CSV table of C-alpha atoms in Angstrom, one decimal:
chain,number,residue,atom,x,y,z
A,1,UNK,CA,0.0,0.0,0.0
A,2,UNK,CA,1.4,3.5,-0.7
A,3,UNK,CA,2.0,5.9,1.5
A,4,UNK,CA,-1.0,8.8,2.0
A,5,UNK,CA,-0.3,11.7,4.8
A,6,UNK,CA,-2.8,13.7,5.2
A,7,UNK,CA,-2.3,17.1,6.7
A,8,UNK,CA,-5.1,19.0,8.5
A,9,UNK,CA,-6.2,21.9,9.9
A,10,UNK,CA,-9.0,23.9,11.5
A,11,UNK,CA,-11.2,23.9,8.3
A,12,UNK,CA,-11.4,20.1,8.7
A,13,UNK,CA,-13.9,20.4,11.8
A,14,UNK,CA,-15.3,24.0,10.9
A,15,UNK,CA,-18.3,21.9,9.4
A,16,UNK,CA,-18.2,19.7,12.6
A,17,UNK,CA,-19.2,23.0,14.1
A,18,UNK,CA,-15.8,23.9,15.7
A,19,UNK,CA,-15.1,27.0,15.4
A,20,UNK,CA,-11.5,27.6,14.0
A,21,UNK,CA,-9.4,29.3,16.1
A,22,UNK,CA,-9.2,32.5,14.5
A,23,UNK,CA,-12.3,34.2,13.8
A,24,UNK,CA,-11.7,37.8,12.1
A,25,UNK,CA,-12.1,39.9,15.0
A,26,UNK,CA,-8.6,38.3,16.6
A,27,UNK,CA,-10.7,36.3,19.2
A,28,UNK,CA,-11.6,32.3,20.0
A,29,UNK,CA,-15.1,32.1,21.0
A,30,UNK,CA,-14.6,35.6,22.8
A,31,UNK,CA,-11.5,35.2,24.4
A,32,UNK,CA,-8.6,37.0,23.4
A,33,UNK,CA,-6.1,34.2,22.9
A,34,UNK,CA,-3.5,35.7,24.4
A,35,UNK,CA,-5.2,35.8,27.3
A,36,UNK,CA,-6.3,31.7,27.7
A,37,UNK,CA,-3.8,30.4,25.1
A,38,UNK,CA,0.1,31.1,26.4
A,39,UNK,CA,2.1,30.1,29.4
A,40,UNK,CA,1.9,33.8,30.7
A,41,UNK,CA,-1.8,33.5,31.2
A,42,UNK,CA,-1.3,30.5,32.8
A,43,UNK,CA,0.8,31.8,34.9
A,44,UNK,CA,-1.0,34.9,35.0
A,45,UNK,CA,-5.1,33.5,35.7
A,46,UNK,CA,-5.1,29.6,35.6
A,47,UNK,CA,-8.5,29.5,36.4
A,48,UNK,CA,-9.0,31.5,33.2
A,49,UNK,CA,-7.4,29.2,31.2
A,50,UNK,CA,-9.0,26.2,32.3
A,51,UNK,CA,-12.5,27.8,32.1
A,52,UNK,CA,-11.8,28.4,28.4
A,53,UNK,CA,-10.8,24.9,27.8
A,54,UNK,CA,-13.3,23.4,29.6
A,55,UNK,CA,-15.6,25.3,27.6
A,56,UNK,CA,-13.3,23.7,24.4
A,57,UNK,CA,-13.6,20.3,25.5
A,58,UNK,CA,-17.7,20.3,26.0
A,59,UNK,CA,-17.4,21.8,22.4
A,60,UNK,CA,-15.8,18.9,20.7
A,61,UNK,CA,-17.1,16.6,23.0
A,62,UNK,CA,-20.9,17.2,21.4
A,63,UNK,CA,-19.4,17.9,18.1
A,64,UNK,CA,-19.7,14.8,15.6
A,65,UNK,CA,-17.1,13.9,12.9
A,66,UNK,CA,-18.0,15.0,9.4
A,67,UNK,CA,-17.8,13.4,6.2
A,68,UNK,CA,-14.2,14.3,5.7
A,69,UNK,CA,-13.6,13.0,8.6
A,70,UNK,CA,-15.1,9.5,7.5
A,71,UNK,CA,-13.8,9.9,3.9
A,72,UNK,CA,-10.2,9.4,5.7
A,73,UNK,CA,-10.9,6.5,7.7
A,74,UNK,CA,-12.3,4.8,4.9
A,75,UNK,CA,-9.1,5.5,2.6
A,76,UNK,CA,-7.3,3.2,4.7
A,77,UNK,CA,-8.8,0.3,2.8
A,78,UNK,CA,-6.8,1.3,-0.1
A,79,UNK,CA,-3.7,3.3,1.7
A,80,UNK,CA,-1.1,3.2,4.7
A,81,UNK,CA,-3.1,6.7,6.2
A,82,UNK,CA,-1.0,8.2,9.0
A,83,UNK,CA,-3.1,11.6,9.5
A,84,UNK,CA,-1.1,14.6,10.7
A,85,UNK,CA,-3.2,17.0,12.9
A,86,UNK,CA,-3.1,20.8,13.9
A,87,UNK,CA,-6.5,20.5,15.4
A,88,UNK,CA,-6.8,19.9,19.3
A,89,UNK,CA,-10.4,17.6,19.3
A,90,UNK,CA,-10.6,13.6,18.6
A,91,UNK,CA,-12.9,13.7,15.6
A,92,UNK,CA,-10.2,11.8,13.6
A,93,UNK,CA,-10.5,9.3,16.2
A,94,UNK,CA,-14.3,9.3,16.7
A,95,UNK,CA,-14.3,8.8,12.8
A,96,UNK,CA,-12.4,5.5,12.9
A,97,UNK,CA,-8.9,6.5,11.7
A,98,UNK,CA,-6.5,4.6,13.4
A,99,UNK,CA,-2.8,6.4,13.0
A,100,UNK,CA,-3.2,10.0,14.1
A,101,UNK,CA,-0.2,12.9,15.5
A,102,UNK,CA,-1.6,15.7,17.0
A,103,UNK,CA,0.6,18.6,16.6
A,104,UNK,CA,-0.8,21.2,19.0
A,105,UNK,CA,-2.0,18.8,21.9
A,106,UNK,CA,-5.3,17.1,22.5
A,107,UNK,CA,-8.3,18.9,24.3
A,108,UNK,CA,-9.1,15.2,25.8
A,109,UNK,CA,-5.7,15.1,27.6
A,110,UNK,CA,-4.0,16.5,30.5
A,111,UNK,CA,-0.5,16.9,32.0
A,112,UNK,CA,1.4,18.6,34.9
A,113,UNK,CA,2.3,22.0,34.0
A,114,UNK,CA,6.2,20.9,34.3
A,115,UNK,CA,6.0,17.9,31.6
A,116,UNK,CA,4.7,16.1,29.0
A,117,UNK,CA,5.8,13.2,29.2
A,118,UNK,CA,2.7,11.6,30.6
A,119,UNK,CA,-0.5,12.3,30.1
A,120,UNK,CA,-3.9,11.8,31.8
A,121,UNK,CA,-7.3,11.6,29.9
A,122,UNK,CA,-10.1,13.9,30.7
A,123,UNK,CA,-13.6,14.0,29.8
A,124,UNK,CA,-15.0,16.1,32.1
A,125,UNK,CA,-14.1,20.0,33.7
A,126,UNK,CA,-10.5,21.0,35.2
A,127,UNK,CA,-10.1,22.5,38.1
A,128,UNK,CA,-6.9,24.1,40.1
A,129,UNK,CA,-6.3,22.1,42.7
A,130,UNK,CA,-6.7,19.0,40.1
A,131,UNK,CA,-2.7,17.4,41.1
A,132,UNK,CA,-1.1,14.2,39.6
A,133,UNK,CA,0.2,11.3,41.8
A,134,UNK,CA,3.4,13.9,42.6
A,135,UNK,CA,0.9,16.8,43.9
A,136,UNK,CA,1.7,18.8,40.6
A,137,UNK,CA,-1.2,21.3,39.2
A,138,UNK,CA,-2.2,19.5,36.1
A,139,UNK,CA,-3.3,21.9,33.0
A,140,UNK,CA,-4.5,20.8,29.6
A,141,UNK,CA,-2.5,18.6,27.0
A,142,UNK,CA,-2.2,21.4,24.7
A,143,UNK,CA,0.6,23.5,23.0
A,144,UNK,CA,0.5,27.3,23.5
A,145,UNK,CA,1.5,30.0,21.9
A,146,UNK,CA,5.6,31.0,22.3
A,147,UNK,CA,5.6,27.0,23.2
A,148,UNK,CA,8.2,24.5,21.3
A,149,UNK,CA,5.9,21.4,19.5
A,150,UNK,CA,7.3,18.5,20.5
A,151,UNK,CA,6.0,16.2,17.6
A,152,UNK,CA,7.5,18.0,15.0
A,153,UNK,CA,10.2,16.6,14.4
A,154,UNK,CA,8.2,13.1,14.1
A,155,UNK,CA,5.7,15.1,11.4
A,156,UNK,CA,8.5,16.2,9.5
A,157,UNK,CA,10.0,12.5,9.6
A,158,UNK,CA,6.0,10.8,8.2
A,159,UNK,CA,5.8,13.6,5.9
A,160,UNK,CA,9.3,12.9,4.0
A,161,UNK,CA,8.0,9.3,3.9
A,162,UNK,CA,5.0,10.2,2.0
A,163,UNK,CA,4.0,8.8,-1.3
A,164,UNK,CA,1.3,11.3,-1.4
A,165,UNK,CA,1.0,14.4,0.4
A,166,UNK,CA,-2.6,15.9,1.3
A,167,UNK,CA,-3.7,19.2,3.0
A,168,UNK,CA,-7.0,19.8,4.2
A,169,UNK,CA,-8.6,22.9,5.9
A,170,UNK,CA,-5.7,24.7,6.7
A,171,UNK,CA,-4.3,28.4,5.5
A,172,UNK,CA,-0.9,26.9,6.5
A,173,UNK,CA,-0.1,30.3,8.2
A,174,UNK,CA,0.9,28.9,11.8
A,175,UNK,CA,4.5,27.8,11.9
A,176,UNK,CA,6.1,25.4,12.6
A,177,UNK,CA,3.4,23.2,11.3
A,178,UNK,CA,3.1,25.3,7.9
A,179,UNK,CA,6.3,24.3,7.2
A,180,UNK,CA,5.7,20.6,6.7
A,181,UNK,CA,4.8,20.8,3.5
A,182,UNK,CA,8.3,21.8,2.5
A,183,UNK,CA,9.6,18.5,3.2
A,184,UNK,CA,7.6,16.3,1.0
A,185,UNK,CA,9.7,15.0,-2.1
A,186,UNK,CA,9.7,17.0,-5.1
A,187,UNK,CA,7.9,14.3,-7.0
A,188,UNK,CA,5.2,13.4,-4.3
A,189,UNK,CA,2.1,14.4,-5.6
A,190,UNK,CA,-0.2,17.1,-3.4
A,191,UNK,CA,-3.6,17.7,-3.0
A,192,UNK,CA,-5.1,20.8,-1.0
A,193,UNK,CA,-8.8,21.0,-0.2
A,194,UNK,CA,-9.8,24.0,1.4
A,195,UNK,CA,-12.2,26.8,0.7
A,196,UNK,CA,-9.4,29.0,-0.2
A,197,UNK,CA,-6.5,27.5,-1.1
A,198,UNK,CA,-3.1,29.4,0.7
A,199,UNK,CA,0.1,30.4,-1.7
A,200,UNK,CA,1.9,27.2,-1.9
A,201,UNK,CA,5.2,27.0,-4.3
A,202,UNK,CA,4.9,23.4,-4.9
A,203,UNK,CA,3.0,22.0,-8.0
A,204,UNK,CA,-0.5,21.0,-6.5
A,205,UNK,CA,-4.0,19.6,-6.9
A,206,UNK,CA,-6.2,22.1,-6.3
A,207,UNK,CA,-10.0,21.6,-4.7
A,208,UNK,CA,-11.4,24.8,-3.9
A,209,UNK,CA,-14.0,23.8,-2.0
A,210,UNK,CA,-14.7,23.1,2.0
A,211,UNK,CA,-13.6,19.3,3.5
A,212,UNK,CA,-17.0,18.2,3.4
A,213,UNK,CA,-17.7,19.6,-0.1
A,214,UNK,CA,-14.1,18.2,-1.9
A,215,UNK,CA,-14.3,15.3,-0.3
A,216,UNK,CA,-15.7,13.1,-2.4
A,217,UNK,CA,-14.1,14.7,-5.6
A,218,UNK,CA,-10.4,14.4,-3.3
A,219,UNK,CA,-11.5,10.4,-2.5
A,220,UNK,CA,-11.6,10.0,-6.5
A,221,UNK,CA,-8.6,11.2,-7.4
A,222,UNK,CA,-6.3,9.7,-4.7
A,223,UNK,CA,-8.1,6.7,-5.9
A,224,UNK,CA,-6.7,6.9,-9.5
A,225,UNK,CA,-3.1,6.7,-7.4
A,226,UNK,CA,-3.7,3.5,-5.3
C-alpha cells in the first residue's frame, strides 16, 4: 500500500461545528487568545485558562465527525493513512482513523504544568487544585503559543515518507506546522482541499471547495493513485 499523509487543519472540523481558532475579529469564542492560550496566562489567571478549555472540551465533545472526517478513515482500505493533525479535538478518532499525530495537543488530555511526558485523559471540567500522583497542578495537553511542539520533528519525519501528500482545511499560516509541506519530495504528488486554497510554491491539486464539499471529488482522485 502507498503511502498517503494527510495534513489537516481547522477547516477540517469547521463543518463539525468547531469554530477555527481565528475568527476575524482576533478572538476564540470571545477570548482574546493571548489571554487563555500562552504560558503567561497560565501563569497569569489559571482558572481563566481552564475555564476556556473546559468550555473547548464540552465543544468537541458534542461535536460529531464529518464526512471528511469518515472519507479518511475509509481510505485506509486502499492506503497506509498516518493523519497529521493541527486540530486539538478527537474527531479523527471518533471517525475511525487509526494512525493519528496531534501537533498542537489534544483537548481530551491533561498533564502537569512541568511535563509532557505523561498524560492523563479527561472528559470532564479541570479545576486548580486537580494534582497528579506527585501533587503537581495538572493543565490541559495542549501546545500554547511562544511554546516549542514537541512532535515536529516526528511530522516532519512521516511527511518525507510520504507517497502522497494531502492538505486539508488549513491556511498553513501557523508555523512550525506550515512548514511541513516543505519536506515532501519534489515528485510526491499534493492535494489541497480548502475553501481558499493558501500560496503554496509546490506543484499542487487544487479543490477549492470546504472538506466536506471536496471530499468526495479528493477520494476520486487519490483513488486513481492507489
Amino acid at each position: 500500500m502507498k503511502k498517503l499523509v494527510v495534513f489537516t487543519g481547522a477547516g477540517m472540523s469547521a463543518e463539525s461545528g468547531l469554530k477555527t481558532f481565528r475568527d476575524s475579529d482576533g478572538l476564540w469564542e470571545g477570548y482574546d487568545i493571548h489571554e487563555v492560550a500562552t504560558p503567561s496566562a497560565w501563569n497569569n489567571n489559571p482558572a481563566l485558562v481552564l475555564q476556556f478549555y473546559n468550555e473547548r472540551r464540552k465543544n468537541c465533545l458534542q461535536a460529531q465527525p464529518n464526512v471528511a472526517h469518515l472519507m479518511l478513515k475509509d481510505l485506509e482500505q486502499d492506503f497506509d493513512v498516518q493523519i497529521i493533525t493541527q486540530n486539538i479535538d478527537d474527531l479523527h478518532e471518533r471517525a475511525g482513523s487509526t494512525s493519528i499525530l496531534h501537533l498542537h495537543g489534544e483537548i481530551v488530555k491533561m498533564r502537569n504544568e512541568h511535563s509532557d511526558h505523561r498524560t492523563y485523559p479527561i472528559y470532564t471540567d479541570m479545576h486548580i487544585g486537580d494534582r497528579d500522583e506527585n501533587g503537581i497542578q495538572l493543565r490541559p495537553h495542549i501546545v500554547w503559543f511562544n511554546e516549542p511542539v514537541p512532535m515536529i520533528s516526528k511530522a516532519i519525519d512521516i511527511v518525507r515518507q510520504a507517497d502522497i501528500f494531502v492538505v486539508i482545511g488549513t491556511s498553513l499560516v501557523v508555523y512550525p506546522a506550515a512548514s511541513l509541506i516543505d519536506f515532501v519530495h519534489a515528485k510526491t504528488p499534493i492535494f489541497v482541499l480548502d475553501k481558499k486554497i493558501p500560496a503554496i510554491q509546490q506543484e499542487i491539486v487544487a479543490i477549492e471547495k470546504t472538506a466536506v464539499e471536496g471530499s468526495s471529488m479528493l477520494r476520486e482522485l487519490l483513488l486513481k493513485l492507489k
